[in-house]
Amino acid sequence: MLEGVVGRRRTEKTLPRNEKILRSLLDPSALPRHVAVIMDGNGRWAIKRGLPRTLGHRTGVKSLREVVRLSAELGISALSAYAFSTENWRRPPEEVSFLMELFVEYAGKEVEELRRNGVKVRVIGRREGLPARVLEAIQSLEQETKEGGRVTLNLAVNYGSRWEIVDAVKAIAQEVQRGVVKPEEIDEAVISSHLYTAGLPDPDLLIRPAGELRVSNFLLWQLAYTEFYVTPVLWPDFGRVDFLQALITYQQRERRFGGLKGNR
Ligand code: FPP
């Protein structure tokens, strides 16, 4: 369809940076159902400007807000954003505390808009080890947004995909021990249903800003057939136009799921 509109296949480089034009290029019937995003490059964004890294994180919240808004406008039904990994505890304590406080602030300030836009927030990751203030903020944000029916926003906080898989394996092992599940009944669906993302489709698109070519322990199981979009844009600079470019690029990809051309 895109060829029909623009006359030739546009590449990531030739896509315009005008929101109106980009929206006209988007096929609303072929949107990804689930988009995952690794919000990277906050530190570099700040350092480039001679600012503290923390200001990069704070500005990154604005990018998240825009991506959530646009997902709600377009009708993308799930969004997963990596906010704090199990590895991020290795950062200087001041930066860790800042990120924790930023989450508390986010939960308080954004809740009204999230509710208005029909966004249901689910915080994915391990609760153990999170400060009490963060746990309270998570509980209240999830509770206040639980009726949201337009977009499910998974915020990954204290998240590590390997831990997620370990936790799923433990839960399944306990079910086997209790006789609820037989070992021969364990299949991909059983494993998926024990992950934090249970009930959601796997991501169709992963957006990786800041030019990094890593998965960074994010949704390892769920990304099996996901299309990757890598952009040099640093997360705090990532805006609506960048998100639209990612979506259009995704629509130009041919997804084969391991099969042959034209097959699903
Ligand atoms: C990675 O960039 C980013 C993080 C570890 C934090 C991401 C958090 C936000 C964008 C805040 C918004 C989220 C919520 C829910 C409050 P980096 O610091 O590793 O960047 P660098 O690689 O350039 O140093």
PDB file of C-alpha atoms and ligand atoms in Angstrom:
ATOM      1  CA  MET A   1       0.000   0.000   0.000  1.00  0.00           C
ATOM      2  CA  LEU A   2       2.812   2.379   0.829  1.00  0.00           C
ATOM      3  CA  GLU A   3       4.286   2.082  -2.677  1.00  0.00           C
ATOM      4  CA  GLY A   4       0.914   3.187  -4.050  1.00  0.00           C
ATOM      5  CA  VAL A   5       0.950   6.336  -1.967  1.00  0.00           C
ATOM      6  CA  VAL A   6       4.499   7.521  -2.361  1.00  0.00           C
ATOM      7  CA  GLY A   7       5.357   5.994  -5.719  1.00  0.00           C
ATOM      8  CA  ARG A   8       8.360   4.079  -4.444  1.00  0.00           C
ATOM      9  CA  ARG A   9       9.443   2.189  -1.415  1.00  0.00           C
ATOM     10  CA  ARG A  10      10.584   4.731   1.159  1.00  0.00           C
ATOM     11  CA  THR A  11      13.420   3.805   3.414  1.00  0.00           C
ATOM     12  CA  GLU A  12      14.000   4.907   6.998  1.00  0.00           C
ATOM     13  CA  LYS A  13      16.287   7.627   5.621  1.00  0.00           C
ATOM     14  CA  THR A  14      13.835   9.071   3.095  1.00  0.00           C
ATOM     15  CA  LEU A  15      10.753   9.251   5.316  1.00  0.00           C
ATOM     16  CA  PRO A  16       9.640  12.857   5.853  1.00  0.00           C
ATOM     17  CA  ARG A  17       9.724  14.494   9.283  1.00  0.00           C
ATOM     18  CA  ASN A  18       6.271  15.986   9.065  1.00  0.00           C
ATOM     19  CA  GLU A  19       3.622  14.446  11.273  1.00  0.00           C
ATOM     20  CA  LYS A  20       0.726  15.109   8.902  1.00  0.00           C
ATOM     21  CA  ILE A  21       2.456  13.506   5.935  1.00  0.00           C
ATOM     22  CA  LEU A  22       3.599  10.564   8.021  1.00  0.00           C
ATOM     23  CA  ARG A  23       0.089   9.970   9.325  1.00  0.00           C
ATOM     24  CA  SER A  24      -1.209   9.906   5.769  1.00  0.00           C
ATOM     25  CA  LEU A  25       1.344   7.191   4.964  1.00  0.00           C
ATOM     26  CA  LEU A  26       0.276   5.009   7.874  1.00  0.00           C
ATOM     27  CA  ASP A  27      -2.116   2.137   7.225  1.00  0.00           C
ATOM     28  CA  PRO A  28      -4.469   2.206  10.235  1.00  0.00           C
ATOM     29  CA  SER A  29      -5.562  -1.358   9.529  1.00  0.00           C
ATOM     30  CA  ALA A  30      -2.032  -2.768   9.836  1.00  0.00           C
ATOM     31  CA  LEU A  31      -0.794  -1.254  13.061  1.00  0.00           C
ATOM     32  CA  PRO A  32       1.277  -3.345  15.428  1.00  0.00           C
ATOM     33  CA  ARG A  33      -0.843  -4.655  18.268  1.00  0.00           C
ATOM     34  CA  HIS A  34       2.004  -4.439  20.737  1.00  0.00           C
ATOM     35  CA  VAL A  35       5.031  -2.129  20.614  1.00  0.00           C
ATOM     36  CA  ALA A  36       8.004  -2.520  22.947  1.00  0.00           C
ATOM     37  CA  VAL A  37      10.494   0.261  23.541  1.00  0.00           C
ATOM     38  CA  ILE A  38      13.869   0.394  25.262  1.00  0.00           C
ATOM     39  CA  MET A  39      14.164   3.982  26.471  1.00  0.00           C
ATOM     40  CA  ASP A  40      17.902   4.405  25.979  1.00  0.00           C
ATOM     41  CA  GLY A  41      20.247   7.338  25.492  1.00  0.00           C
ATOM     42  CA  ASN A  42      19.059   9.592  28.307  1.00  0.00           C
ATOM     43  CA  GLY A  43      22.548   9.888  29.782  1.00  0.00           C
ATOM     44  CA  ARG A  44      24.164  10.688  26.424  1.00  0.00           C
ATOM     45  CA  TRP A  45      21.479  13.261  25.663  1.00  0.00           C
ATOM     46  CA  ALA A  46      22.254  15.089  28.905  1.00  0.00           C
ATOM     47  CA  ILE A  47      26.041  14.808  28.699  1.00  0.00           C
ATOM     48  CA  LYS A  48      25.991  16.232  25.147  1.00  0.00           C
ATOM     49  CA  ARG A  49      24.320  19.320  26.593  1.00  0.00           C
ATOM     50  CA  GLY A  50      26.552  19.583  29.659  1.00  0.00           C
ATOM     51  CA  LEU A  51      23.589  18.645  31.870  1.00  0.00           C
ATOM     52  CA  PRO A  52      23.330  16.077  34.678  1.00  0.00           C
ATOM     53  CA  ARG A  53      22.316  12.598  33.476  1.00  0.00           C
ATOM     54  CA  THR A  54      19.231  12.827  35.639  1.00  0.00           C
ATOM     55  CA  LEU A  55      17.877  15.606  33.417  1.00  0.00           C
ATOM     56  CA  GLY A  56      18.099  13.159  30.539  1.00  0.00           C
ATOM     57  CA  HIS A  57      15.852  10.758  32.436  1.00  0.00           C
ATOM     58  CA  ARG A  58      13.427  13.543  33.287  1.00  0.00           C
ATOM     59  CA  THR A  59      13.239  14.598  29.642  1.00  0.00           C
ATOM     60  CA  GLY A  60      12.771  10.939  28.726  1.00  0.00           C
ATOM     61  CA  VAL A  61       9.468  11.016  30.596  1.00  0.00           C
ATOM     62  CA  LYS A  62       8.177  13.521  28.015  1.00  0.00           C
ATOM     63  CA  SER A  63       9.041  11.107  25.197  1.00  0.00           C
ATOM     64  CA  LEU A  64       7.221   8.328  27.004  1.00  0.00           C
ATOM     65  CA  ARG A  65       4.186  10.594  27.435  1.00  0.00           C
ATOM     66  CA  GLU A  66       4.096  11.362  23.696  1.00  0.00           C
ATOM     67  CA  VAL A  67       4.467   7.717  22.703  1.00  0.00           C
ATOM     68  CA  VAL A  68       1.671   6.695  25.071  1.00  0.00           C
ATOM     69  CA  ARG A  69      -0.561   9.520  23.773  1.00  0.00           C
ATOM     70  CA  LEU A  70       0.020   8.586  20.167  1.00  0.00           C
ATOM     71  CA  SER A  71      -0.567   4.897  20.903  1.00  0.00           C
ATOM     72  CA  ALA A  72      -3.920   5.828  22.422  1.00  0.00           C
ATOM     73  CA  GLU A  73      -4.772   8.076  19.448  1.00  0.00           C
ATOM     74  CA  LEU A  74      -3.882   5.428  16.906  1.00  0.00           C
ATOM     75  CA  GLY A  75      -5.347   2.503  18.795  1.00  0.00           C
ATOM     76  CA  ILE A  76      -2.186   0.506  19.487  1.00  0.00           C
ATOM     77  CA  SER A  77      -3.451  -1.793  22.168  1.00  0.00           C
ATOM     78  CA  ALA A  78      -0.253  -2.598  24.066  1.00  0.00           C
ATOM     79  CA  LEU A  79       2.955  -0.762  24.776  1.00  0.00           C
ATOM     80  CA  SER A  80       5.850  -2.061  26.877  1.00  0.00           C
ATOM     81  CA  ALA A  81       8.486   0.425  28.029  1.00  0.00           C
ATOM     82  CA  TYR A  82      11.730  -0.484  29.785  1.00  0.00           C
ATOM     83  CA  ALA A  83      12.127   1.986  32.650  1.00  0.00           C
ATOM     84  CA  PHE A  84      14.507   0.222  35.069  1.00  0.00           C
ATOM     85  CA  SER A  85      16.285  -3.080  34.616  1.00  0.00           C
ATOM     86  CA  THR A  86      17.520  -5.495  37.262  1.00  0.00           C
ATOM     87  CA  GLU A  87      21.013  -4.478  36.063  1.00  0.00           C
ATOM     88  CA  ASN A  88      20.353  -0.751  36.632  1.00  0.00           C
ATOM     89  CA  TRP A  89      20.922  -1.222  40.404  1.00  0.00           C
ATOM     90  CA  ARG A  90      24.642  -1.128  39.510  1.00  0.00           C
ATOM     91  CA  ARG A  91      24.367   2.587  38.716  1.00  0.00           C
ATOM     92  CA  PRO A  92      25.491   5.220  41.254  1.00  0.00           C
ATOM     93  CA  PRO A  93      23.071   5.301  44.229  1.00  0.00           C
ATOM     94  CA  GLU A  94      22.062   8.931  43.490  1.00  0.00           C
ATOM     95  CA  GLU A  95      20.963   7.978  39.976  1.00  0.00           C
ATOM     96  CA  VAL A  96      19.057   4.935  41.259  1.00  0.00           C
ATOM     97  CA  SER A  97      17.283   7.073  43.874  1.00  0.00           C
ATOM     98  CA  PHE A  98      16.489   9.682  41.247  1.00  0.00           C
ATOM     99  CA  LEU A  99      14.937   7.079  38.946  1.00  0.00           C
ATOM    100  CA  MET A 100      12.860   5.665  41.813  1.00  0.00           C
ATOM    101  CA  GLU A 101      11.607   9.141  42.755  1.00  0.00           C
ATOM    102  CA  LEU A 102      10.937   9.898  39.095  1.00  0.00           C
ATOM    103  CA  PHE A 103       8.676   6.874  38.953  1.00  0.00           C
ATOM    104  CA  VAL A 104       6.782   8.033  42.064  1.00  0.00           C
ATOM    105  CA  GLU A 105       6.416  11.481  40.499  1.00  0.00           C
ATOM    106  CA  TYR A 106       5.325   9.962  37.172  1.00  0.00           C
ATOM    107  CA  ALA A 107       2.685   7.831  38.871  1.00  0.00           C
ATOM    108  CA  GLY A 108       1.244  10.886  40.641  1.00  0.00           C
ATOM    109  CA  LYS A 109       1.373  13.370  37.773  1.00  0.00           C
ATOM    110  CA  GLU A 110       0.378  11.208  34.827  1.00  0.00           C
ATOM    111  CA  VAL A 111      -2.464   9.228  36.340  1.00  0.00           C
ATOM    112  CA  GLU A 112      -5.215  11.644  35.282  1.00  0.00           C
ATOM    113  CA  GLU A 113      -4.124  11.811  31.674  1.00  0.00           C
ATOM    114  CA  LEU A 114      -3.596   8.049  31.537  1.00  0.00           C
ATOM    115  CA  ARG A 115      -7.134   7.521  32.792  1.00  0.00           C
ATOM    116  CA  ARG A 116      -8.561  10.041  30.333  1.00  0.00           C
ATOM    117  CA  ASN A 117      -6.810   8.251  27.467  1.00  0.00           C
ATOM    118  CA  GLY A 118      -8.026   4.821  28.513  1.00  0.00           C
ATOM    119  CA  VAL A 119      -4.558   3.573  29.445  1.00  0.00           C
ATOM    120  CA  LYS A 120      -4.286   0.668  31.855  1.00  0.00           C
ATOM    121  CA  VAL A 121      -0.861   0.525  33.516  1.00  0.00           C
ATOM    122  CA  ARG A 122       0.712  -2.748  34.542  1.00  0.00           C
ATOM    123  CA  VAL A 123       4.099  -2.629  36.176  1.00  0.00           C
ATOM    124  CA  ILE A 124       6.132  -5.638  35.148  1.00  0.00           C
ATOM    125  CA  GLY A 125       9.204  -6.775  37.053  1.00  0.00           C
ATOM    126  CA  ARG A 126      10.127  -7.977  40.489  1.00  0.00           C
ATOM    127  CA  ARG A 127       8.512  -6.124  43.369  1.00  0.00           C
ATOM    128  CA  GLU A 128      11.127  -7.388  45.855  1.00  0.00           C
ATOM    129  CA  GLY A 129      13.827  -4.819  46.455  1.00  0.00           C
ATOM    130  CA  LEU A 130      11.770  -1.804  45.408  1.00  0.00           C
ATOM    131  CA  PRO A 131      11.426   0.977  48.003  1.00  0.00           C
ATOM    132  CA  ALA A 132       8.091   1.181  49.848  1.00  0.00           C
ATOM    133  CA  ARG A 133       7.262   4.527  48.193  1.00  0.00           C
ATOM    134  CA  VAL A 134       7.632   2.954  44.763  1.00  0.00           C
ATOM    135  CA  LEU A 135       5.532  -0.062  45.753  1.00  0.00           C
ATOM    136  CA  GLU A 136       2.764   2.258  46.949  1.00  0.00           C
ATOM    137  CA  ALA A 137       2.976   4.287  43.730  1.00  0.00           C
ATOM    138  CA  ILE A 138       2.753   1.105  41.649  1.00  0.00           C
ATOM    139  CA  GLN A 139      -0.251  -0.142  43.553  1.00  0.00           C
ATOM    140  CA  SER A 140      -2.070   3.145  43.254  1.00  0.00           C
ATOM    141  CA  LEU A 141      -1.226   3.632  39.549  1.00  0.00           C
ATOM    142  CA  GLU A 142      -2.398   0.117  38.671  1.00  0.00           C
ATOM    143  CA  GLN A 143      -5.533   0.483  40.752  1.00  0.00           C
ATOM    144  CA  GLU A 144      -6.435   3.937  39.402  1.00  0.00           C
ATOM    145  CA  THR A 145      -5.979   2.924  35.770  1.00  0.00           C
ATOM    146  CA  LYS A 146      -7.410  -0.583  35.906  1.00  0.00           C
ATOM    147  CA  GLU A 147     -10.507   0.300  33.860  1.00  0.00           C
ATOM    148  CA  GLY A 148      -8.426   1.573  30.927  1.00  0.00           C
ATOM    149  CA  GLY A 149      -9.563  -0.316  27.854  1.00  0.00           C
ATOM    150  CA  ARG A 150      -7.685   1.359  25.028  1.00  0.00           C
ATOM    151  CA  VAL A 151      -3.989   0.760  25.691  1.00  0.00           C
ATOM    152  CA  THR A 152      -2.256  -1.545  28.138  1.00  0.00           C
ATOM    153  CA  LEU A 153       0.983   0.131  29.188  1.00  0.00           C
ATOM    154  CA  ASN A 154       3.506  -2.271  30.657  1.00  0.00           C
ATOM    155  CA  LEU A 155       6.101  -0.311  32.569  1.00  0.00           C
ATOM    156  CA  ALA A 156       9.100  -2.520  33.198  1.00  0.00           C
ATOM    157  CA  VAL A 157      10.534  -1.590  36.589  1.00  0.00           C
ATOM    158  CA  ASN A 158      13.135  -3.806  38.285  1.00  0.00           C
ATOM    159  CA  TYR A 159      12.616  -5.986  35.246  1.00  0.00           C
ATOM    160  CA  GLY A 160      14.913  -8.643  33.842  1.00  0.00           C
ATOM    161  CA  SER A 161      13.690 -11.090  31.264  1.00  0.00           C
ATOM    162  CA  ARG A 162      15.797 -13.967  32.548  1.00  0.00           C
ATOM    163  CA  TRP A 163      14.325 -13.486  36.012  1.00  0.00           C
ATOM    164  CA  GLU A 164      10.870 -13.359  34.475  1.00  0.00           C
ATOM    165  CA  ILE A 165      11.533 -16.731  32.836  1.00  0.00           C
ATOM    166  CA  VAL A 166      12.994 -18.150  36.072  1.00  0.00           C
ATOM    167  CA  ASP A 167       9.877 -17.033  37.963  1.00  0.00           C
ATOM    168  CA  ALA A 168       7.627 -18.601  35.308  1.00  0.00           C
ATOM    169  CA  VAL A 169       9.542 -21.899  35.455  1.00  0.00           C
ATOM    170  CA  LYS A 170       9.274 -21.938  39.264  1.00  0.00           C
ATOM    171  CA  ALA A 171       5.522 -21.293  39.132  1.00  0.00           C
ATOM    172  CA  ILE A 172       5.004 -24.040  36.551  1.00  0.00           C
ATOM    173  CA  ALA A 173       7.163 -26.458  38.583  1.00  0.00           C
ATOM    174  CA  GLN A 174       4.972 -25.786  41.624  1.00  0.00           C
ATOM    175  CA  GLU A 175       1.845 -26.466  39.560  1.00  0.00           C
ATOM    176  CA  VAL A 176       3.359 -29.745  38.428  1.00  0.00           C
ATOM    177  CA  GLN A 177       4.166 -30.610  42.044  1.00  0.00           C
ATOM    178  CA  ARG A 178       0.572 -29.857  43.062  1.00  0.00           C
ATOM    179  CA  GLY A 179      -0.692 -31.997  40.181  1.00  0.00           C
ATOM    180  CA  VAL A 180      -2.410 -29.052  38.450  1.00  0.00           C
ATOM    181  CA  VAL A 181      -0.323 -29.457  35.282  1.00  0.00           C
ATOM    182  CA  LYS A 182       1.311 -32.543  33.826  1.00  0.00           C
ATOM    183  CA  PRO A 183       4.870 -32.135  32.473  1.00  0.00           C
ATOM    184  CA  GLU A 184       3.730 -33.299  29.047  1.00  0.00           C
ATOM    185  CA  GLU A 185       1.132 -30.517  28.999  1.00  0.00           C
ATOM    186  CA  ILE A 186       3.789 -27.788  29.197  1.00  0.00           C
ATOM    187  CA  ASP A 187       3.968 -25.996  25.885  1.00  0.00           C
ATOM    188  CA  GLU A 188       4.678 -22.492  24.593  1.00  0.00           C
ATOM    189  CA  ALA A 189       1.222 -21.274  25.613  1.00  0.00           C
ATOM    190  CA  VAL A 190       1.718 -22.495  29.202  1.00  0.00           C
ATOM    191  CA  ILE A 191       5.030 -20.658  29.437  1.00  0.00           C
ATOM    192  CA  SER A 192       3.594 -17.455  27.880  1.00  0.00           C
ATOM    193  CA  SER A 193       0.720 -17.514  30.327  1.00  0.00           C
ATOM    194  CA  HIS A 194       3.140 -17.480  33.264  1.00  0.00           C
ATOM    195  CA  LEU A 195       5.085 -14.434  32.071  1.00  0.00           C
ATOM    196  CA  TYR A 196       4.325 -10.889  33.242  1.00  0.00           C
ATOM    197  CA  THR A 197       2.880 -10.203  29.784  1.00  0.00           C
ATOM    198  CA  ALA A 198       0.297 -13.006  30.071  1.00  0.00           C
ATOM    199  CA  GLY A 199      -2.808 -12.301  28.041  1.00  0.00           C
ATOM    200  CA  LEU A 200      -1.116  -9.850  25.679  1.00  0.00           C
ATOM    201  CA  PRO A 201       0.085 -10.610  22.175  1.00  0.00           C
ATOM    202  CA  ASP A 202       3.871 -10.728  21.762  1.00  0.00           C
ATOM    203  CA  PRO A 203       5.350  -7.412  20.589  1.00  0.00           C
ATOM    204  CA  ASP A 204       5.150  -6.929  16.826  1.00  0.00           C
ATOM    205  CA  LEU A 205       7.685  -4.120  16.952  1.00  0.00           C
ATOM    206  CA  LEU A 206      10.638  -3.309  19.211  1.00  0.00           C
ATOM    207  CA  ILE A 207      11.940   0.251  19.078  1.00  0.00           C
ATOM    208  CA  ARG A 208      15.559   0.624  20.130  1.00  0.00           C
ATOM    209  CA  PRO A 209      16.745   4.244  20.269  1.00  0.00           C
ATOM    210  CA  ALA A 210      20.326   5.475  20.792  1.00  0.00           C
ATOM    211  CA  GLY A 211      21.625   3.157  18.093  1.00  0.00           C
ATOM    212  CA  GLU A 212      22.282   0.205  20.374  1.00  0.00           C
ATOM    213  CA  LEU A 213      22.128  -3.253  18.845  1.00  0.00           C
ATOM    214  CA  ARG A 214      21.283  -5.199  21.986  1.00  0.00           C
ATOM    215  CA  VAL A 215      18.153  -6.652  23.550  1.00  0.00           C
ATOM    216  CA  SER A 216      19.416  -5.878  27.079  1.00  0.00           C
ATOM    217  CA  ASN A 217      17.498  -8.652  28.837  1.00  0.00           C
ATOM    218  CA  PHE A 218      14.118  -7.260  27.700  1.00  0.00           C
ATOM    219  CA  LEU A 219      11.231  -9.610  26.808  1.00  0.00           C
ATOM    220  CA  LEU A 220      13.550 -12.346  25.511  1.00  0.00           C
ATOM    221  CA  TRP A 221      10.803 -14.941  25.116  1.00  0.00           C
ATOM    222  CA  GLN A 222       8.244 -12.503  23.748  1.00  0.00           C
ATOM    223  CA  LEU A 223      10.556 -10.994  21.081  1.00  0.00           C
ATOM    224  CA  ALA A 224      10.977 -14.278  19.168  1.00  0.00           C
ATOM    225  CA  TYR A 225       9.395 -12.929  15.955  1.00  0.00           C
ATOM    226  CA  THR A 226       9.373  -9.215  16.683  1.00  0.00           C
ATOM    227  CA  GLU A 227      10.521  -6.701  14.074  1.00  0.00           C
ATOM    228  CA  PHE A 228      13.367  -4.513  15.357  1.00  0.00           C
ATOM    229  CA  TYR A 229      13.590  -0.805  14.601  1.00  0.00           C
ATOM    230  CA  VAL A 230      16.884   0.768  15.632  1.00  0.00           C
ATOM    231  CA  THR A 231      17.324   4.526  15.440  1.00  0.00           C
ATOM    232  CA  PRO A 232      20.259   6.743  16.436  1.00  0.00           C
ATOM    233  CA  VAL A 233      17.795   9.222  17.984  1.00  0.00           C
ATOM    234  CA  LEU A 234      18.359   9.450  21.741  1.00  0.00           C
ATOM    235  CA  TRP A 235      15.271   8.689  23.807  1.00  0.00           C
ATOM    236  CA  PRO A 236      14.729  12.266  25.132  1.00  0.00           C
ATOM    237  CA  ASP A 237      14.623  13.469  21.496  1.00  0.00           C
ATOM    238  CA  PHE A 238      12.288  10.681  20.410  1.00  0.00           C
ATOM    239  CA  GLY A 239       8.965  12.251  19.534  1.00  0.00           C
ATOM    240  CA  ARG A 240       5.743  11.639  17.642  1.00  0.00           C
ATOM    241  CA  VAL A 241       7.460  11.884  14.250  1.00  0.00           C
ATOM    242  CA  ASP A 242      10.045   9.280  15.275  1.00  0.00           C
ATOM    243  CA  PHE A 243       7.312   6.973  16.505  1.00  0.00           C
ATOM    244  CA  LEU A 244       5.370   7.377  13.258  1.00  0.00           C
ATOM    245  CA  GLN A 245       8.538   6.675  11.258  1.00  0.00           C
ATOM    246  CA  ALA A 246       9.054   3.487  13.254  1.00  0.00           C
ATOM    247  CA  LEU A 247       5.457   2.409  12.600  1.00  0.00           C
ATOM    248  CA  ILE A 248       5.675   3.106   8.863  1.00  0.00           C
ATOM    249  CA  THR A 249       8.968   1.243   8.617  1.00  0.00           C
ATOM    250  CA  TYR A 250       7.334  -1.672  10.434  1.00  0.00           C
ATOM    251  CA  GLN A 251       4.501  -1.646   7.889  1.00  0.00           C
ATOM    252  CA  GLN A 252       7.051  -1.938   5.083  1.00  0.00           C
ATOM    253  CA  ARG A 253       8.543  -5.090   6.517  1.00  0.00           C
ATOM    254  CA  GLU A 254       7.483  -8.472   5.300  1.00  0.00           C
ATOM    255  CA  ARG A 255       6.863 -10.728   8.258  1.00  0.00           C
ATOM    256  CA  ARG A 256       7.394 -14.412   7.598  1.00  0.00           C
ATOM    257  CA  PHE A 257       7.404 -15.964  11.075  1.00  0.00           C
ATOM    258  CA  GLY A 258       9.932 -18.496   9.799  1.00  0.00           C
ATOM    259  CA  GLY A 259       7.740 -19.456   6.840  1.00  0.00           C
ATOM    260  CA  LEU A 260       8.048 -18.575   3.186  1.00  0.00           C
ATOM    261  CA  LYS A 261       7.226 -15.296   1.466  1.00  0.00           C
ATOM    262  CA  GLY A 262       3.511 -14.520   1.583  1.00  0.00           C
ATOM    263  CA  ASN A 263       2.815 -17.172   4.210  1.00  0.00           C
ATOM    264  CA  ARG A 264       1.878 -16.636   7.853  1.00  0.00           C
TER     265      ARG A 264
HETATM  266  C1  FPP B   1      18.640   4.257  29.866  1.00  0.00           C
HETATM  267  O1  FPP B   1      19.367   5.392  29.405  1.00  0.00           O
HETATM  268  C2  FPP B   1      17.487   4.715  30.583  1.00  0.00           C
HETATM  269  C3  FPP B   1      17.153   4.355  31.859  1.00  0.00           C
HETATM  270  C4  FPP B   1      17.949   3.425  32.669  1.00  0.00           C
HETATM  271  C5  FPP B   1      15.975   4.934  32.503  1.00  0.00           C
HETATM  272  C6  FPP B   1      14.753   5.055  31.642  1.00  0.00           C
HETATM  273  C7  FPP B   1      13.777   5.843  32.367  1.00  0.00           C
HETATM  274  C8  FPP B   1      13.065   6.848  31.875  1.00  0.00           C
HETATM  275  C9  FPP B   1      13.055   7.284  30.465  1.00  0.00           C
HETATM  276  C10 FPP B   1      12.186   7.550  32.800  1.00  0.00           C
HETATM  277  C11 FPP B   1      10.757   7.389  32.449  1.00  0.00           C
HETATM  278  C12 FPP B   1      10.085   6.298  33.073  1.00  0.00           C
HETATM  279  C13 FPP B   1       9.284   6.341  34.143  1.00  0.00           C
HETATM  280  C14 FPP B   1       8.209   5.361  34.211  1.00  0.00           C
HETATM  281  C15 FPP B   1       9.419   7.290  35.239  1.00  0.00           C
HETATM  282  P1  FPP B   1      20.853   5.572  29.861  1.00  0.00           P
HETATM  283  O2  FPP B   1      20.886   6.354  31.114  1.00  0.00           O
HETATM  284  O3  FPP B   1      21.524   4.233  29.953  1.00  0.00           O
HETATM  285  O4  FPP B   1      21.473   6.390  28.690  1.00  0.00           O
HETATM  286  P2  FPP B   1      22.968   6.307  28.187  1.00  0.00           P
HETATM  287  O5  FPP B   1      23.152   4.943  27.605  1.00  0.00           O
HETATM  288  O6  FPP B   1      23.030   7.389  27.163  1.00  0.00           O
HETATM  289  O7  FPP B   1      23.860   6.571  29.369  1.00  0.00           O
END
